Structure formats: structure tokens, C-alpha cells
XYZ file of C-alpha atoms in Angstrom:
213
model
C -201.447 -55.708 88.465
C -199.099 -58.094 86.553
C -199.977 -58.964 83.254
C -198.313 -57.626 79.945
C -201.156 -54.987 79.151
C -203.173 -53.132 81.792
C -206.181 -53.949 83.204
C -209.048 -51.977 81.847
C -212.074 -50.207 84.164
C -214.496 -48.422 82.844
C -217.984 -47.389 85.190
C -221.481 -47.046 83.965
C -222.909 -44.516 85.420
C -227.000 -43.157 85.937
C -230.205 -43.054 87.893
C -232.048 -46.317 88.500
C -234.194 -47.526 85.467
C -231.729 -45.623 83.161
C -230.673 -48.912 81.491
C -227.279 -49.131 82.890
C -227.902 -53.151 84.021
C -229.281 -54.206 80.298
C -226.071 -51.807 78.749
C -223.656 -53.734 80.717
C -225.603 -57.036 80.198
C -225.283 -56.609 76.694
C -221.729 -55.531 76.506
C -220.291 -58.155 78.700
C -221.707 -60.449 75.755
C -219.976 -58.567 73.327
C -216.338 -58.254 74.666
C -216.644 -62.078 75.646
C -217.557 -62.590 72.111
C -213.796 -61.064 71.042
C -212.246 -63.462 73.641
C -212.205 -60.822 76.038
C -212.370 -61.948 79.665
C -214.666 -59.439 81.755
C -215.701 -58.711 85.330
C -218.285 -56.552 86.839
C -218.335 -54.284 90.317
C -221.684 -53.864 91.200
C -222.687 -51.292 93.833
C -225.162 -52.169 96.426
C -227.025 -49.504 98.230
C -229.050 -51.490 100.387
C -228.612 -55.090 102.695
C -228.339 -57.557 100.209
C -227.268 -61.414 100.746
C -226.331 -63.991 98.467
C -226.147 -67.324 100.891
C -229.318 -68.819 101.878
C -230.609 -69.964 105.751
C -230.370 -73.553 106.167
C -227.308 -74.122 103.744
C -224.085 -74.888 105.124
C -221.955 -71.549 104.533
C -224.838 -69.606 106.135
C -224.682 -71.611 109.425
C -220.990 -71.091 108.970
C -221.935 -66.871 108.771
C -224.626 -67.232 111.560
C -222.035 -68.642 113.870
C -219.558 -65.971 113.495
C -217.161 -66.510 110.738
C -215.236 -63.053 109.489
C -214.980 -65.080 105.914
C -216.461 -68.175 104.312
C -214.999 -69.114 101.023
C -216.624 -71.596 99.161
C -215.533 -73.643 96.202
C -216.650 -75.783 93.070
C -215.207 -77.156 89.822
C -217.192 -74.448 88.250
C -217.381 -71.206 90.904
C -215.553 -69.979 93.475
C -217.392 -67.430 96.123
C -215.818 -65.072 99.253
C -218.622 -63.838 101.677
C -216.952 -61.541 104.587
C -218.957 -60.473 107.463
C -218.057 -56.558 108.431
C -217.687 -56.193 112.653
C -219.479 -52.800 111.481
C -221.112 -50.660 108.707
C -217.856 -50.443 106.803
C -218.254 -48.427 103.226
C -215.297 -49.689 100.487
C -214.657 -47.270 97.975
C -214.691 -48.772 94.570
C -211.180 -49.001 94.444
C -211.502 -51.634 97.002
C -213.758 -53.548 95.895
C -210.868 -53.492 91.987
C -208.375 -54.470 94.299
C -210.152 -58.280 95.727
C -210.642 -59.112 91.344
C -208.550 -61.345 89.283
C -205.879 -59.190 88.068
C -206.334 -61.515 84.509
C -209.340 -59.625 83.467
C -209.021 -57.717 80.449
C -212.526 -55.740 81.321
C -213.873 -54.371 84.377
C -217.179 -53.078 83.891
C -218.358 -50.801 87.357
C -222.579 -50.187 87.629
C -222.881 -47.657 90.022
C -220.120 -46.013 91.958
C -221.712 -42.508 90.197
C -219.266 -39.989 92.518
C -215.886 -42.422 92.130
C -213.160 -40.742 91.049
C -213.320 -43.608 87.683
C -213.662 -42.597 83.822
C -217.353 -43.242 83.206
C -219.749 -43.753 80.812
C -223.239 -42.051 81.791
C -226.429 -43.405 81.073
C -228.882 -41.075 80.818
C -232.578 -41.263 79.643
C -235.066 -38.361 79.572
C -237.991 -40.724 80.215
C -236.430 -41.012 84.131
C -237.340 -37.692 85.065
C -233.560 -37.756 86.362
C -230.759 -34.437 85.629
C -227.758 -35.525 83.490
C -224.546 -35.773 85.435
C -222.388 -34.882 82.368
C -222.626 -31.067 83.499
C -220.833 -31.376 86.435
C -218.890 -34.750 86.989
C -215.611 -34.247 84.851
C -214.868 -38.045 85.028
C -217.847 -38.738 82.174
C -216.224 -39.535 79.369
C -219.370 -40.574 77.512
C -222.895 -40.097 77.340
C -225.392 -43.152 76.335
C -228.786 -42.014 75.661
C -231.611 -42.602 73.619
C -232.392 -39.048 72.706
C -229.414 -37.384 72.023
C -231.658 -34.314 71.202
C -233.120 -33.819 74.649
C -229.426 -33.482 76.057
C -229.822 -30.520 78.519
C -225.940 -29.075 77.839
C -223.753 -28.923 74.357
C -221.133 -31.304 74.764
C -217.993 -32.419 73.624
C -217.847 -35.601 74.564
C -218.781 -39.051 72.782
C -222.871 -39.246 72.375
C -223.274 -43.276 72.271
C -226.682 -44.377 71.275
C -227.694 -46.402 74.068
C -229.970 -48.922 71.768
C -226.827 -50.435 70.204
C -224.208 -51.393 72.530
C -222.483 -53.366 69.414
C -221.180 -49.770 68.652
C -220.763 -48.907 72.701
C -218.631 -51.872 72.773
C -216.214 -51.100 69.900
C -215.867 -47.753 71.116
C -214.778 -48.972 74.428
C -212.388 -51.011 72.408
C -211.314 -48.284 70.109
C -210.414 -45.920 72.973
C -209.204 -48.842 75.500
C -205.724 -47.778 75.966
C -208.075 -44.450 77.898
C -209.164 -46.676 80.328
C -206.252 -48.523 81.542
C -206.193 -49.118 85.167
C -203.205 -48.480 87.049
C -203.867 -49.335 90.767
C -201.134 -47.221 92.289
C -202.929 -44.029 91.472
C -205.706 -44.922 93.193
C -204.170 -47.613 95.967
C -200.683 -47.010 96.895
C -200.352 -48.091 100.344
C -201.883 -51.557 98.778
C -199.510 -52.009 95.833
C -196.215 -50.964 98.030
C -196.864 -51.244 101.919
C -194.726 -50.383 104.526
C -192.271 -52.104 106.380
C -193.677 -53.122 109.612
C -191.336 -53.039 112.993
C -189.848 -56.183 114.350
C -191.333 -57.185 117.310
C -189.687 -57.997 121.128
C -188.615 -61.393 119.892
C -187.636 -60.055 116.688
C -190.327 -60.756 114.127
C -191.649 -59.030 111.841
C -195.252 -58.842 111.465
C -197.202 -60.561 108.228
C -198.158 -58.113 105.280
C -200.939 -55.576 106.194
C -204.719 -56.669 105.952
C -206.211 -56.169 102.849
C -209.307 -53.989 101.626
C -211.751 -56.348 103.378
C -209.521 -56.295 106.946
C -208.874 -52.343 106.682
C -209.831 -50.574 110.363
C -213.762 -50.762 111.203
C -213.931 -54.034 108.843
């Protein structure tokens, strides 16, 4: 990613009704409020859409289009059809963002291979993940007390993501993202072969295009 300072990814990790979508709510108001600039990966586990029938980019979809970009003053949005179920590790999904952002913020993604934060609540009924997943770096709860294992790491009180968000801030430099580690072949691909006539072939496909997209 260019840029003088490293882009910053940090996942939010826990069972559904946990609070990990009013957490990230809340701190992506707080980190804009220091002039940060902040994007969120959101995983989806089931068919979701965001065009609607009858509007011009779903026709567009309907008909057969691999992409339809669409553009205003205000928003820009990419929808991309896959030829077949096609899962994108979250990695991927870092890759197609703005490499300007100062914050990525990843909901879901709990078995990535990404520093996380988990949120955990007793009231779920859910096991903590802390235990076993190495890559929690956190845990946000609201009762601390009912933690299941002793731990070592951070306990973040889950009711004041003021605090949650200077402690990302505090520790930021942990969370730097460095895309090669994760990415290679998309940061440095390989030569391709000229062909008969002796051209060379445009740069590979990216994330979106891989094989069985």
C-alpha cells in the first residue's frame, strides 16, 4: 500500500448478538472524530444484495454483466457477479479498499488469520474464542468476571468504546497492515510469457477475477 504510514486492520470478532455491529458503529464515530479516515469489511454469510429490481444497474446484473460500477458526486459502488460460489478470504476483500484509509475495521472473518478484538458476552449463551484462537489480541465484554479462562490479554469494557478506541490508537503501530504477508502474488506478480506475436499479456486478474470468479 503506498502511503507514508501503514494501513491499519484490526477485526472484531464474536457470535451474533454479541454487540460487535454497535462496537464498530460506535468506534467508526470515534476515529472519524480524530480526523481519522475509516473503512469497514463486513462478512456476509448468507445471499445478500444491495441493487434493487427495476433500477437500472440491476437490469444491467440481470442481463449478464461480470461488473457494474456505478457513480455519483457523493458515492461510488462496484457490484461483481461470481460465474460460481466463489469464497474470498478476507485478505481479498483488504486488497479491492482505498489504500488511503488510516482504519480498517473487519466484523466477522472470526477464523482469519487477522489480529482481533473478540466480543464476547455471557448473556449469548456462546464459548469465548480467546482460549483457542491466538490471533485475539483483546477481549470486549461486559462482565469481565464471567471470563471462562485467566488471561493475559487486554480486558476492554465493551460499554465504552471511547476507551476501545484510544486503545486501538495507543497500540496502532500493532496493527499495521502489510499486504505482502498476507498477498504476495498480488503486490509482486509474475512476469507473464510473450505470446506468438510477441506480446505480453496485461497484469493478472485481481481478487474479484481469481479462478472460479
Amino acid at each position: 500500500y503506498s502511503g507514508d504510514q501503514a494501513m491499519k486492520v484490526v477485526g472484531f470478532a464474536g457470535y451474533s448478538g454479541s454487540g460487535k455491529t454497535t462496537l464498530v458503529e460506535q468506534l467508526i464515530a470515534r476515529l472519524r472524530a480524530r480526523g481519522l479516515r475509516v473503512s469497514v469489511v463486513k462478512h456476509a454469510h448468507h445471499r445478500f444484495d444491495i441493487d434493487h429490481p427495476g433500477k437500472d444497474t440491476f437490469r444491467h446484473r440481470e442481463a449478464g454483466a461480470f461488473e457494474v460500477a456505478i457513480a455519483s458526486s457523493r458515492r461510488l459502488a462496484l457490484m461483481r457477479e461470481f460465474e460460481r460460489p466463489t469464497e474470498l478470504s478476507v485478505h481479498h476483500l483488504i486488497a479491492e479498499l482505498w489504500d488511503g484509509v488510516d482504519w480498517v475495521l473487519v466484523e466477522g472473518f472470526r477464523g482469519s488469520d487477522l489480529l482481533k478484538v473478540e466480543v464476547w458476552r455471557p448473556a449469548t449463551g456462546h464459548p469465548a474464542r480467546y482460549p483457542d484462537d491466538d490471533f485475539v489480541v483483546a477481549i470486549a465484554t461486559d462482565a469481565p468476571a464471567a471470563l471462562p479462562v485467566p488471561t493475559l490479554r487486554p480486558v476492554l469494557d465493551l460499554n465504552d468504546a471511547e476507551a476501545i478506541a484510544r486503545w486501538l490508537i495507543d497500540n496502532g503501530q500493532r496493527f499495521d497492515y502489510d499486504p505482502e504477508r498476507y498477498l504476495p502474488h498480488l503486490c509482486h506478480p509474475p512476469p507473464t510469457a510473450p505470446d506468438a506475436a510477441g506480446r505480453r499479456a496485461g497484469p493478472p486478474a485481481g481478487p474479484g477475477r481469481a479462478p472460479g470468479a
